[in-house]
Coordinates of C-alpha atoms in Angstrom, one line a residue:
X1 CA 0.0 0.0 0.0
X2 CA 1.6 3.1 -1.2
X3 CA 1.0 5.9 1.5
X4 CA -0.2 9.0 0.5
X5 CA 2.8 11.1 1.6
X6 CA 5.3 8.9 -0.5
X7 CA 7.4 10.5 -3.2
X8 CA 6.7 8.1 -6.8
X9 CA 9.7 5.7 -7.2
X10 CA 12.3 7.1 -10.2
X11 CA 13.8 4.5 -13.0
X12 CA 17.2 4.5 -14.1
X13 CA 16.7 7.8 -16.7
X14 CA 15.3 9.7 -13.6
X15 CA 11.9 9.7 -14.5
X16 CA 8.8 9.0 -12.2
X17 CA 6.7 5.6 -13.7
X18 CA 3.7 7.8 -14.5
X19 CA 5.9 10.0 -16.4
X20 CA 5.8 9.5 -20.3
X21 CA 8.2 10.0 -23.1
X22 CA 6.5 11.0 -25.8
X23 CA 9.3 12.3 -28.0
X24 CA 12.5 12.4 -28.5
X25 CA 14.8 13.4 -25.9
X26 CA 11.3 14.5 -24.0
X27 CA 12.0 14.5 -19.9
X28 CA 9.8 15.3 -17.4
X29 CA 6.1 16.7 -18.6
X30 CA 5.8 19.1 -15.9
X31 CA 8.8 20.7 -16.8
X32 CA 7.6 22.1 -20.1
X33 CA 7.1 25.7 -21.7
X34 CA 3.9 27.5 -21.1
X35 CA 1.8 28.2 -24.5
X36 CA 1.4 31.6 -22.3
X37 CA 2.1 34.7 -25.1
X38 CA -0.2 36.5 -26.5
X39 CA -1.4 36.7 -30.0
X40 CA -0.3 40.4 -30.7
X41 CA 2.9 39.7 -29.1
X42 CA 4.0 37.1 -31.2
X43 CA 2.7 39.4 -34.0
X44 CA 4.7 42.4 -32.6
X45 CA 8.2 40.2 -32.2
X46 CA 7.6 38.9 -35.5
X47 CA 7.8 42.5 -37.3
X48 CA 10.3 44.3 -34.6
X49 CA 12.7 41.5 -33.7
X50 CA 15.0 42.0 -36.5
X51 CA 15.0 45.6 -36.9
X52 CA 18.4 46.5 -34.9
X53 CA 21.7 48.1 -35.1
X54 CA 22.4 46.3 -38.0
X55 CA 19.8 47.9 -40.2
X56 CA 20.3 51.5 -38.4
X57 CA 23.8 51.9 -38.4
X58 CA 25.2 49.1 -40.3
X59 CA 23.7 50.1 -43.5
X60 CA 25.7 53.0 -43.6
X61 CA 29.0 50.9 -44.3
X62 CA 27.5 48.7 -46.6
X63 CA 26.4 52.1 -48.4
X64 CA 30.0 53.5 -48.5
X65 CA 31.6 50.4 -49.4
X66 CA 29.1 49.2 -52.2
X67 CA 27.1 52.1 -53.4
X68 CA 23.5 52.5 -53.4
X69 CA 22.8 49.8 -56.1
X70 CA 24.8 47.3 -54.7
X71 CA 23.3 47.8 -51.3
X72 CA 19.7 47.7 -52.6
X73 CA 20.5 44.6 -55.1
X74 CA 22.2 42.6 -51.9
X75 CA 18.8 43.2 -49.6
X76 CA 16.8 42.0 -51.9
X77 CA 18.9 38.5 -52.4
X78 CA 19.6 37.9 -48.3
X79 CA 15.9 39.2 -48.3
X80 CA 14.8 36.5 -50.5
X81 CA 17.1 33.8 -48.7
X82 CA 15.4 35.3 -45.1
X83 CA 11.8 34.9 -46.2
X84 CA 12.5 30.7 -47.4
X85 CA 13.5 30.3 -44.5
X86 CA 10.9 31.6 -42.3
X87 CA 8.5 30.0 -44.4
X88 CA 10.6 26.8 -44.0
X89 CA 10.3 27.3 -40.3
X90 CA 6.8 28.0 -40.6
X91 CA 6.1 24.6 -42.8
X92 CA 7.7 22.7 -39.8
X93 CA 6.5 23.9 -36.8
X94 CA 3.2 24.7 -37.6
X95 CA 2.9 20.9 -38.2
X96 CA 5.0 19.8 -35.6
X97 CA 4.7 22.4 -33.3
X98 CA 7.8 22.2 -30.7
X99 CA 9.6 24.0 -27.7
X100 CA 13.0 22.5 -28.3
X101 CA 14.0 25.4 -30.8
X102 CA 15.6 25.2 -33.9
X103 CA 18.2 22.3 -33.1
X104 CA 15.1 20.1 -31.8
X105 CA 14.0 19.9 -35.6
X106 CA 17.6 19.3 -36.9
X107 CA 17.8 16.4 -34.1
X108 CA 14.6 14.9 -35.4
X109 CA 14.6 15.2 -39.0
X110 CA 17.7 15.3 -39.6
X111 CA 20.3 14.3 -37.3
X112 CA 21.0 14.3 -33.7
X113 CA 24.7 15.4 -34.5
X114 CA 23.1 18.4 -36.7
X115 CA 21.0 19.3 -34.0
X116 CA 23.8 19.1 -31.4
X117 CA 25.7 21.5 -33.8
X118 CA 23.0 23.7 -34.3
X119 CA 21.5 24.3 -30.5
X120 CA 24.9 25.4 -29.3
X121 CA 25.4 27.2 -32.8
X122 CA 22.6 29.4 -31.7
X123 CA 23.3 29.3 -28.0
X124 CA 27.1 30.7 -29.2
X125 CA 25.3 33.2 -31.1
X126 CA 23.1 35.0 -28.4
X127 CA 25.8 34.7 -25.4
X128 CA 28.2 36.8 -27.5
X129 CA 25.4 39.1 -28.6
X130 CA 24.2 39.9 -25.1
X131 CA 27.3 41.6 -23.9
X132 CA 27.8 43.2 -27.4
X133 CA 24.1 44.7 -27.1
X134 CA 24.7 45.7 -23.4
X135 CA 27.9 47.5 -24.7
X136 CA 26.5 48.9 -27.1
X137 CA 23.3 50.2 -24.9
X138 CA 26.0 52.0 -22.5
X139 CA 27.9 53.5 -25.5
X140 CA 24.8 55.1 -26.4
X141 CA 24.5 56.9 -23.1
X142 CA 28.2 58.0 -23.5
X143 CA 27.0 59.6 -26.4
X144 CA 25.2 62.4 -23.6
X145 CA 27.5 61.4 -20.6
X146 CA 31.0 61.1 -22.0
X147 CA 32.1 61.2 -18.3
X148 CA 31.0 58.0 -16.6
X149 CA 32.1 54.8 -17.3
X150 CA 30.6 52.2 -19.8
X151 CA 30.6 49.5 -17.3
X152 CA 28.1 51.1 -14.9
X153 CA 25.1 51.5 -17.6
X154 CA 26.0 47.8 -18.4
X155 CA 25.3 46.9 -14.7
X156 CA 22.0 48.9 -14.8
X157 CA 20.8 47.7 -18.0
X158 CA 22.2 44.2 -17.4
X159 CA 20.0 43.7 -14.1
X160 CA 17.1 44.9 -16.0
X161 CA 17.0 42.6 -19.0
X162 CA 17.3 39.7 -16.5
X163 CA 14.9 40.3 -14.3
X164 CA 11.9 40.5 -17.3
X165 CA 13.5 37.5 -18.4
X166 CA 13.3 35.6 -14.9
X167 CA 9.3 36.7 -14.7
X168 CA 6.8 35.2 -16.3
X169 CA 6.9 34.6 -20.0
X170 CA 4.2 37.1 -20.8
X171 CA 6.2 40.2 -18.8
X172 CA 9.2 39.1 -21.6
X173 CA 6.2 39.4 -24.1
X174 CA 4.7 42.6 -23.0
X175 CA 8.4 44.4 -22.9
X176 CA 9.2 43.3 -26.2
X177 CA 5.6 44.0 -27.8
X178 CA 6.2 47.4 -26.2
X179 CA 9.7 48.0 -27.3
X180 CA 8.7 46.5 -30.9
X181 CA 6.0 48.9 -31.0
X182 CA 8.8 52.3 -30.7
X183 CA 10.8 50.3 -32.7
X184 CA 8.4 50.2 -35.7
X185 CA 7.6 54.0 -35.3
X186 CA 10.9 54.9 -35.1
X187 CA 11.8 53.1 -39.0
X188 CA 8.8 54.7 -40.2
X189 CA 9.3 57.9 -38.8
X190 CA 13.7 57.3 -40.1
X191 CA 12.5 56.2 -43.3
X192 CA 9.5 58.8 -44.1
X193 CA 12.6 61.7 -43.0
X194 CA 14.8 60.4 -46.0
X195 CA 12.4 60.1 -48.3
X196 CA 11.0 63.6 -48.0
X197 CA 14.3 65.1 -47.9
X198 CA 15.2 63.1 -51.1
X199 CA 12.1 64.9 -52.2
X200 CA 13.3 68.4 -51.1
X201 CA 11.0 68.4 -48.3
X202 CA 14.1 69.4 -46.0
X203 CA 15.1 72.5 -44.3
X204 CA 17.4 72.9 -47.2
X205 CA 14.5 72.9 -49.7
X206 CA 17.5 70.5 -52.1
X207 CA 15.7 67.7 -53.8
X208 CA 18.2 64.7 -54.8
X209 CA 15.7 62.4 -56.1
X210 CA 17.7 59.4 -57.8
X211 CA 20.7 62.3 -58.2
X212 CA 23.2 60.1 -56.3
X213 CA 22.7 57.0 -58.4
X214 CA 24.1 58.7 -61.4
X215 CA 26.6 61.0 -59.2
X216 CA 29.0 59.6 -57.9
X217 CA 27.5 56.8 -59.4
X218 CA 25.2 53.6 -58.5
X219 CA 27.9 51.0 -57.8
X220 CA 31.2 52.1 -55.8
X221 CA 34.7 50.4 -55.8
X222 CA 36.1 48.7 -52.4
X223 CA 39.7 47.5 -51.4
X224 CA 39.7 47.9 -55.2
X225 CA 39.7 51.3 -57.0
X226 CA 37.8 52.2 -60.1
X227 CA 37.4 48.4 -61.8
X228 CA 35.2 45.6 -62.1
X229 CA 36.2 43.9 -59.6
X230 CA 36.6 46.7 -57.2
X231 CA 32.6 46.9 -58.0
X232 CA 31.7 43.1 -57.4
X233 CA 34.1 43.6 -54.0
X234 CA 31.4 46.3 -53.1
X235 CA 28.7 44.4 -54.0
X236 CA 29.7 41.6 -52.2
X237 CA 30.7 43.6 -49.0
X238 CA 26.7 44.5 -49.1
X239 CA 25.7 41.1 -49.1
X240 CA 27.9 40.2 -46.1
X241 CA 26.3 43.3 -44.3
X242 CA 23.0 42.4 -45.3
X243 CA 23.1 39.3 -43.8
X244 CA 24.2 41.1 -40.4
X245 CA 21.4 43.3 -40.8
X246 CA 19.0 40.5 -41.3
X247 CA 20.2 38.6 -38.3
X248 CA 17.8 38.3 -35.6
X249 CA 14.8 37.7 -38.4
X250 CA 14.1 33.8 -37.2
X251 CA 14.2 34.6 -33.4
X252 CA 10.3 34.8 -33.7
X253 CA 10.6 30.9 -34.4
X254 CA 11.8 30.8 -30.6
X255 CA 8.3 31.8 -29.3
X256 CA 7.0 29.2 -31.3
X257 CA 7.2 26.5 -28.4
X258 CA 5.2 29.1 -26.5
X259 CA 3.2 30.3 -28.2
X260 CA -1.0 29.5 -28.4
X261 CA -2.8 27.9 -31.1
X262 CA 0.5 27.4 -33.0
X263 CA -1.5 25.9 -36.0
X264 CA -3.2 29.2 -36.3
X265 CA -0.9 31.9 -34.8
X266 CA 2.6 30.9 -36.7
X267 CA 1.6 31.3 -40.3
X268 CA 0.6 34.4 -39.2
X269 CA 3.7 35.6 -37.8
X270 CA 5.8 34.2 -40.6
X271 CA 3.7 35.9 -43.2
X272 CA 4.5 39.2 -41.5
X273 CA 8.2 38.5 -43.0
X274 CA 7.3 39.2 -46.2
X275 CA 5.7 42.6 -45.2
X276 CA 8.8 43.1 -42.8
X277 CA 11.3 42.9 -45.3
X278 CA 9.5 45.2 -47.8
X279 CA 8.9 47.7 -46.2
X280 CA 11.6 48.2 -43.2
X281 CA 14.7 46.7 -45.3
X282 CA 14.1 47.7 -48.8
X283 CA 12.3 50.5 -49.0
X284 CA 14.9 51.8 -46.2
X285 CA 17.8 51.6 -48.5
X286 CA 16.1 52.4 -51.1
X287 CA 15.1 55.8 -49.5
X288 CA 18.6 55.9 -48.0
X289 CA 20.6 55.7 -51.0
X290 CA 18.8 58.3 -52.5
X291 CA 19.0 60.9 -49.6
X292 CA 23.0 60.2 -49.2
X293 CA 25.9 59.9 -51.8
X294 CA 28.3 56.9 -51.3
X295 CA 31.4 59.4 -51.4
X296 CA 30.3 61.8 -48.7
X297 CA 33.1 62.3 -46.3
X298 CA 30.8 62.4 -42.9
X299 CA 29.4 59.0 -43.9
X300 CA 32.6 57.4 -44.5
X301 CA 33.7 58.9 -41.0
X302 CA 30.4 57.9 -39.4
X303 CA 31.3 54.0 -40.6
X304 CA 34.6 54.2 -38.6
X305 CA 32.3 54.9 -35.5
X306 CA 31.5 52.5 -33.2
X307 CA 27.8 52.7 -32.1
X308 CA 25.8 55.7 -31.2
X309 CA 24.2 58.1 -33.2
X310 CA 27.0 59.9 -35.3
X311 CA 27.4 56.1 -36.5
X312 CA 23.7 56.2 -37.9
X313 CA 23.7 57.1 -42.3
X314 CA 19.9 58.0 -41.2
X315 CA 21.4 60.8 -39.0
X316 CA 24.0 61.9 -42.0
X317 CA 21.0 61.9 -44.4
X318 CA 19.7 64.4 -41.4
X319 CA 22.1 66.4 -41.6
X320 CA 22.6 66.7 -44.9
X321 CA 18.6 68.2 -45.2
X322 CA 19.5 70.4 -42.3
X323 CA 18.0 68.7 -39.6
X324 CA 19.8 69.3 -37.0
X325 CA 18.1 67.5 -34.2
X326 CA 17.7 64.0 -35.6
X327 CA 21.3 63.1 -33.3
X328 CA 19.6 63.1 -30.0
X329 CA 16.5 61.4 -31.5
X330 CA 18.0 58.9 -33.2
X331 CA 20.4 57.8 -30.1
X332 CA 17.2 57.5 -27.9
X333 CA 16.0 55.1 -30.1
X334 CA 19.0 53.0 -30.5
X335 CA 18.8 53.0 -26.5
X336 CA 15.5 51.7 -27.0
X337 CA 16.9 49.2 -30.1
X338 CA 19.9 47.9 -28.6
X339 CA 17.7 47.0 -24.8
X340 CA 15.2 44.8 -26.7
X341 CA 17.9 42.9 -28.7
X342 CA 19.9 42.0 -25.1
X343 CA 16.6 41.1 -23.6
X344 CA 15.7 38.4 -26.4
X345 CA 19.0 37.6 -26.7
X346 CA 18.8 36.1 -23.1
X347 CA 15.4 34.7 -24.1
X348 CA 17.0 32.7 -27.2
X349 CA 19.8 32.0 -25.7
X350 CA 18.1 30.1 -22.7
X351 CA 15.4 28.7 -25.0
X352 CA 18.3 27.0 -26.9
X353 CA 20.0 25.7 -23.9
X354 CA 16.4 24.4 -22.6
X355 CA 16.3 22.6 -26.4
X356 CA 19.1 20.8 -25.8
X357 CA 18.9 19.5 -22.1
X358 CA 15.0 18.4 -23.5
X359 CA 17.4 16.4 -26.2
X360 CA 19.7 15.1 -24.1
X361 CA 22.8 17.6 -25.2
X362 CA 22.9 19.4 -22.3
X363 CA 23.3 19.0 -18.9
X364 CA 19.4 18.3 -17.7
X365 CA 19.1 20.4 -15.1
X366 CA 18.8 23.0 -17.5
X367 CA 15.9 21.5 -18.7
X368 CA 13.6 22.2 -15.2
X369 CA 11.2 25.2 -15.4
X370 CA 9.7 26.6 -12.8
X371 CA 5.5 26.9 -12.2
X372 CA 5.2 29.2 -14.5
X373 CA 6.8 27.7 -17.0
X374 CA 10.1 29.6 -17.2
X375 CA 13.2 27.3 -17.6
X376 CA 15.1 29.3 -14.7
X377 CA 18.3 27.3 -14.8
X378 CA 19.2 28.0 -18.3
X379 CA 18.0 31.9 -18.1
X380 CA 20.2 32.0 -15.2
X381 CA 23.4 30.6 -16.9
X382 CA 22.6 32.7 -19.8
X383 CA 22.3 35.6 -18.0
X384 CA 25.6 35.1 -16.4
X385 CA 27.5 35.5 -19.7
X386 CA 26.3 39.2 -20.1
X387 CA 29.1 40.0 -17.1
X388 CA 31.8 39.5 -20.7
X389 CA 30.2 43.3 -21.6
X390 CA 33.0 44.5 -18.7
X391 CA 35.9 43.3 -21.0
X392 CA 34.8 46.5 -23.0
X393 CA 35.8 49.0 -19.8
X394 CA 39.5 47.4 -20.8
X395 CA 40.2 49.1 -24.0
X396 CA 42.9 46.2 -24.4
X397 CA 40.2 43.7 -24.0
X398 CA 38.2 45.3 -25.9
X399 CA 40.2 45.0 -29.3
X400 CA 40.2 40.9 -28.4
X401 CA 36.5 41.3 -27.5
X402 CA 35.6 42.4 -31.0
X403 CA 36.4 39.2 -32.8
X404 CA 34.0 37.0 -30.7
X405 CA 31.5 40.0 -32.0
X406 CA 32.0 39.5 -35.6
X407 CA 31.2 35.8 -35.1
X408 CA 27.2 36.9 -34.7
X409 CA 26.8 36.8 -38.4
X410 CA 28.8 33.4 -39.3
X411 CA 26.6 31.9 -36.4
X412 CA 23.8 33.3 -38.0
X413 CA 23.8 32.1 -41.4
X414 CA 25.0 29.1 -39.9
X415 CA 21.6 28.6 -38.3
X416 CA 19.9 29.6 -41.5
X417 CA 21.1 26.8 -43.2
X418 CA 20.3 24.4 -40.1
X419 CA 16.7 25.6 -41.0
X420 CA 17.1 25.2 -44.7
X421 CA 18.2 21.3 -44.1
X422 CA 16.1 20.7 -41.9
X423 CA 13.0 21.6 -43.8
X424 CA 14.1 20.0 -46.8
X425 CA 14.5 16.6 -44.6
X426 CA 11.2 17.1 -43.5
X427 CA 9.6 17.3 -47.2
X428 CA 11.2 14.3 -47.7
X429 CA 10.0 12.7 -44.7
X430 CA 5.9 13.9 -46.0
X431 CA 7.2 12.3 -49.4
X432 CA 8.0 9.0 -47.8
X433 CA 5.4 8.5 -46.1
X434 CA 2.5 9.7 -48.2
X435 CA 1.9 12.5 -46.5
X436 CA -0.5 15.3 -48.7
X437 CA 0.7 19.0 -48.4
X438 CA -2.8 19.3 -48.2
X439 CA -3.1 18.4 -44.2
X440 CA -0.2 21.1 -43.4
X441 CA -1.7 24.4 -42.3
X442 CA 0.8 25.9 -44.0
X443 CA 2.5 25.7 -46.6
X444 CA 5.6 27.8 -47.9
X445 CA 5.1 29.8 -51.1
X446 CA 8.0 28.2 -53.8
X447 CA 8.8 25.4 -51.3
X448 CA 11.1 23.3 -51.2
X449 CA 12.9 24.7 -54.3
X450 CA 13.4 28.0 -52.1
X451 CA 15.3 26.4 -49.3
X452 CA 17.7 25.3 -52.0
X453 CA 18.0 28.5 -53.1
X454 CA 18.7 29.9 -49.9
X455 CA 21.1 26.8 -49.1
X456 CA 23.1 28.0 -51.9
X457 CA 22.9 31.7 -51.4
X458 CA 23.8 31.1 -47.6
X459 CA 26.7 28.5 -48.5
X460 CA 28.7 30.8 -50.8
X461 CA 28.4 33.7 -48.3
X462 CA 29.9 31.0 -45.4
X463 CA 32.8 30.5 -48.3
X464 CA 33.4 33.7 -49.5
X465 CA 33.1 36.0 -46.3
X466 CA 36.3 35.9 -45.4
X467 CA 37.8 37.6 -48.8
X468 CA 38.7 41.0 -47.3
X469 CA 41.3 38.3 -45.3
X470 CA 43.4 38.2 -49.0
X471 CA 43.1 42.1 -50.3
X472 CA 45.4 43.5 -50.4
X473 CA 47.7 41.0 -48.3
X474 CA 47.0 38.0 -46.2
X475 CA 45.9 38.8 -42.6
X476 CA 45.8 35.6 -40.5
X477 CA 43.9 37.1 -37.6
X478 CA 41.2 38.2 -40.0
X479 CA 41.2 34.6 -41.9
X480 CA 40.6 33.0 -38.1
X481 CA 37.7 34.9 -37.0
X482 CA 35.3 34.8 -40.2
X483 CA 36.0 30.7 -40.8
X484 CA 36.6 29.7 -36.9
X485 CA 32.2 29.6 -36.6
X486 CA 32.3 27.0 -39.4
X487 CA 34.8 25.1 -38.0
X488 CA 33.4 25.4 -34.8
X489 CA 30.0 24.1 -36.3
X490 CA 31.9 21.0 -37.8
X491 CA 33.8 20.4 -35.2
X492 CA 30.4 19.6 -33.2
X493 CA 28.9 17.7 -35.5
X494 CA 31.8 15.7 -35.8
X495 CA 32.3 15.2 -31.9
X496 CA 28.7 14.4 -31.3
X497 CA 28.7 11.8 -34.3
X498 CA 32.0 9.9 -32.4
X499 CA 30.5 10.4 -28.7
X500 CA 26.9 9.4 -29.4
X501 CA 27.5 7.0 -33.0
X502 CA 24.6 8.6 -34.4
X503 CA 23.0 8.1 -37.8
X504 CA 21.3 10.5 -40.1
X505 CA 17.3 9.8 -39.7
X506 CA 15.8 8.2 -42.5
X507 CA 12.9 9.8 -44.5
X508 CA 10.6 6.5 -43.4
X509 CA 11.7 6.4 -40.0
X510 CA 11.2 10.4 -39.2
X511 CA 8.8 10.6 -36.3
X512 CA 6.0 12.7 -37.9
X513 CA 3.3 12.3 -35.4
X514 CA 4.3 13.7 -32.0
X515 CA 3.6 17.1 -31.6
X516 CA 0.8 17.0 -34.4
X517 CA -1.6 16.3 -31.2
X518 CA -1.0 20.3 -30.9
X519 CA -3.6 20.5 -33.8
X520 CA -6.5 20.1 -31.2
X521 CA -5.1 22.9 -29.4
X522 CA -5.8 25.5 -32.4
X523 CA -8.8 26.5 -30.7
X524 CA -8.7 27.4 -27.1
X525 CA -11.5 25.8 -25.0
X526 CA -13.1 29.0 -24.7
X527 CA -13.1 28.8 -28.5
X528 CA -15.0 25.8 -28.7
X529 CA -17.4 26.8 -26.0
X530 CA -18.2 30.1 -28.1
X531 CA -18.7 28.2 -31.6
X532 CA -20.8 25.4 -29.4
X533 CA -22.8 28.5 -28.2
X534 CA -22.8 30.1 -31.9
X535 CA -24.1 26.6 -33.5
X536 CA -26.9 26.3 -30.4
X537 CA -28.2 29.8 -30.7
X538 CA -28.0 29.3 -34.6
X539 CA -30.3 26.0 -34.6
X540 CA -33.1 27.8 -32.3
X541 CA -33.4 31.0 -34.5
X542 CA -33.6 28.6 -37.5
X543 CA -36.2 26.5 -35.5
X544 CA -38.2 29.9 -34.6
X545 CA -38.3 30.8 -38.4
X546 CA -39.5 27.1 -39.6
X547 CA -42.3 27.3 -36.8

């Protein structure tokens, strides 16, 4: 007779005999994710979550290196690449809805060595950008207070962001839905400024139009001068920015595992993308190319800036109309910019960790959550790695600092092309076993023939990223830091393959049916009690009438 105070006898993997394992890697059910954000939050992180630094600042060096053609030709192709893999992501988890992130469908479908290599490819990724954004926040501030010291806004700051991450997930939501919201008004308000200058809308009353596309010219010449190949170095510089730019795009995929009715709720968010890309990205550097010349001398200085808001082409396209108060405005909002992106950059990061404790890669304490769902031992190692923001007070650490920065992007694409593979895997797991694109509830425009467009777009920019390593001479440090992600990547793969002997998942033998039980979940019970109340009320009035 088992007495009621008696703690339920644990087997030999630590789980309780009324425990279940209902997928791979699965541990215990209680410690799971919370379907707990809201709608319009998902919606909001969807459009906001990638519109950063990268877009507000970095755009400007892409601009002075490539020309206004060149940048507007390479957003549109790492634009392209972005939006496959969204809707990849979307194909995937909107059937198989699941809180292990993005290595939890490369394990699966793929590989468990892929999806070892991808989880801590993405956990990488967010522990090095979450001191780079708190840096980056406290520079800003510098920009007004020159005379305190970077390392205490990184304290402030740094307590904040973990603290709404260590609450509930719907506090995270609620900031970032918030933030998102400024950010949005902010690029509309950045973009509408440049266009109307262009326009002659400006203080100066000088319209430019197209001007600068003809003089000094579309396409400029890097490393380079004055040939072809000087032009395709530009161009290709833009596509290597762009992809910084676009990085942060497929952190919506990361609320995915919590968020409600994903059957209904992620199409939804992934078709924001396409909206997302027009109109922030494109029609930004459109507007920005034609408001500022490649050649002007303040926006090559304002490249060799660091980060605040004389680093900004939007506040040199400012200045240029005569607006002389943009500085101040436009460094409050890359306060507000550079906060969000260290707050979900602890979210992702703990989100991946959680992923790969639920699969068995990581330590599983990692995997525990607490009652309201939060996974508080991998926020609170995540967290911890924000304290690398103080190497920046060092100015000699600082200059090492700054090549585990410029490993973001490599990490990045990196994880782009874990999505691509993976969604092609699981097309050819529907194939194998007779499954119709019909029953998905969603279905990627041009799939799967745009994840191998992406694949390949994404490969050659993991080859070729490292050029500016062989112009004019070799540079060894250079060559290490934009190729030591990919060998990072293979090196993990490789490791996990030895350690764990795994094999590569067949098509047939790809589990395609846990998870899919989330389909009865598209409609909250609430849901069904108001259509069950609809039908009801329908059936009387119809009764009324025939009587």
């Amino acid at each position: 007779m088992i007495q009621a105070n008696s703690k339920p006898e644990k087997m030999e993997d630590g789980l309780t005999p009324t425990q279940s394992r209902d997928g791979v890697g699965e541990v215990l059910p209680q410690n799971e994710l919370r379907r707990d954000f809201k709608p319009r939050q998902v919606f909001m992180f969807s459009i906001a979550c990638a519109i950063g630094t990268g877009l507000v600042i970095g755009s400007g060096t892409a601009l002075s290196r490539g020309g206004p053609a060149s940048l507007l030709i390479s957003y549109l192709v790492i634009g392209t690449v972005v939006f496959f893999v969204m809707t990849a992501l979307g194909e995937m988890a909107a059937f198989l809805p699941m809180n292990k992130g993005f290595g939890g469908y490369a394990t699966r479908i793929v590989d468990p060595a892929f999806g070892f290599a991808t989880g801590w490819n993405y956990f990488f990724k967010y522990i090095i950008a979450t001191p780079t954004n708190l840096t980056a926040a406290g520079l800003v501030i510098r920009y007004w207070r020159p005379d305190l010291n970077v390392g205490i806004w990184i304290a402030v700051f740094g307590f904040v962001i973990i603290c709404i991450n260590i609450f509930h997930v719907n506090a995270f939501g609620e900031t970032e839905f918030w933030l998102g919201t400024i950010k949005v008004i902010v690029m509309c308000i950045l973009i509408l400024t440049c266009l109307v200058s262009a326009l002659g809308g400006g203080p100066n009353h000088h319209r430019t139009g197209f001007q600068y596309w003809k003089d000094p010219g579309a396409f400029a010449s890097y490393l380079v001068k004055d040939s072809m190949t000087g032009r395709f170095l530009g161009w290709w510089a833009c596509m290597c920015q762009a992809c910084f730019a676009f990085t942060g795009t497929e952190v919506v995929g990361m609320t995915f595992g919590e968020t409600p009715n994903p059957r209904k709720n992620i199409p939804r968010a992934v078709r924001q993308t396409f909206w997302r890309i027009s109109v922030f990205y494109i029609l930004g550097v459109v507007v920005l190319g034609m408001a500022v010349p490649y050649d002007n001398e303040q926006l090559i200085g304002a490249t060799k800036q660091s980060t605040s808001a004389a680093a900004s082409p939007f506040v040199v396209a400012a200045t240029l109309a005569g607006i002389k108060v943009f500085p101040d405005f436009i460094n409050a909002s890359l306060l507000v910019f550079t906060l969000s992106a260290a707050s979900s950059d602890i979210y992702c990061s703990s989100r991946s960790l959680y992923g790969l404790a639920k699969d068995g890669q990581a330590p599983r304490i990692f995997a525990k959550t607490m009652g309201n769902g939060n996974p508080i031992w991998a926020v609170a190692f995540s967290s911890s790695f924000f304290a690398l923001a103080f190497l920046n007070v060092s100015k000699s650490s600082a200059s090492v600092f700054q090549y585990f920065v410029s490993l973001v992007t490599i990490f990045a694409v990196l994880n782009w092309i874990a999505i691509l593979v993976s969604h092609i895997s699981f097309r050819r797991a529907l194939k194998a076993q007779n499954i119709e694109l019909d029953s998905l509830p969603y279905v990627g425009l041009l799939q799967p023939y745009g994840s191998y467009f992406a694949i390949f777009i994404s490969v050659l920019v993991i080859i070729f990223n490292g050029y500016d390593a062989f112009i004019p001479h070799f540079q060894a440090d250079t060559f290490v830091l934009k190729y030591l992600g990919s060998v990072l990547f293979l090196i993990n793969i490789t490791f996990w393959k030895l350690y764990k002997k795994t094999k590569r998942v067949k098509a047939l033998e790809v589990d395609m049916v846990t998870g899919r039980r989330e389909f009865e979940e598209t409609e909250s019970p609430a849901d069904h009690e108001w259509n069950e109340s609809f039908w009801k009320k329908a059936i009387c009035k119809l009764k009324m009438v025939k009587d």
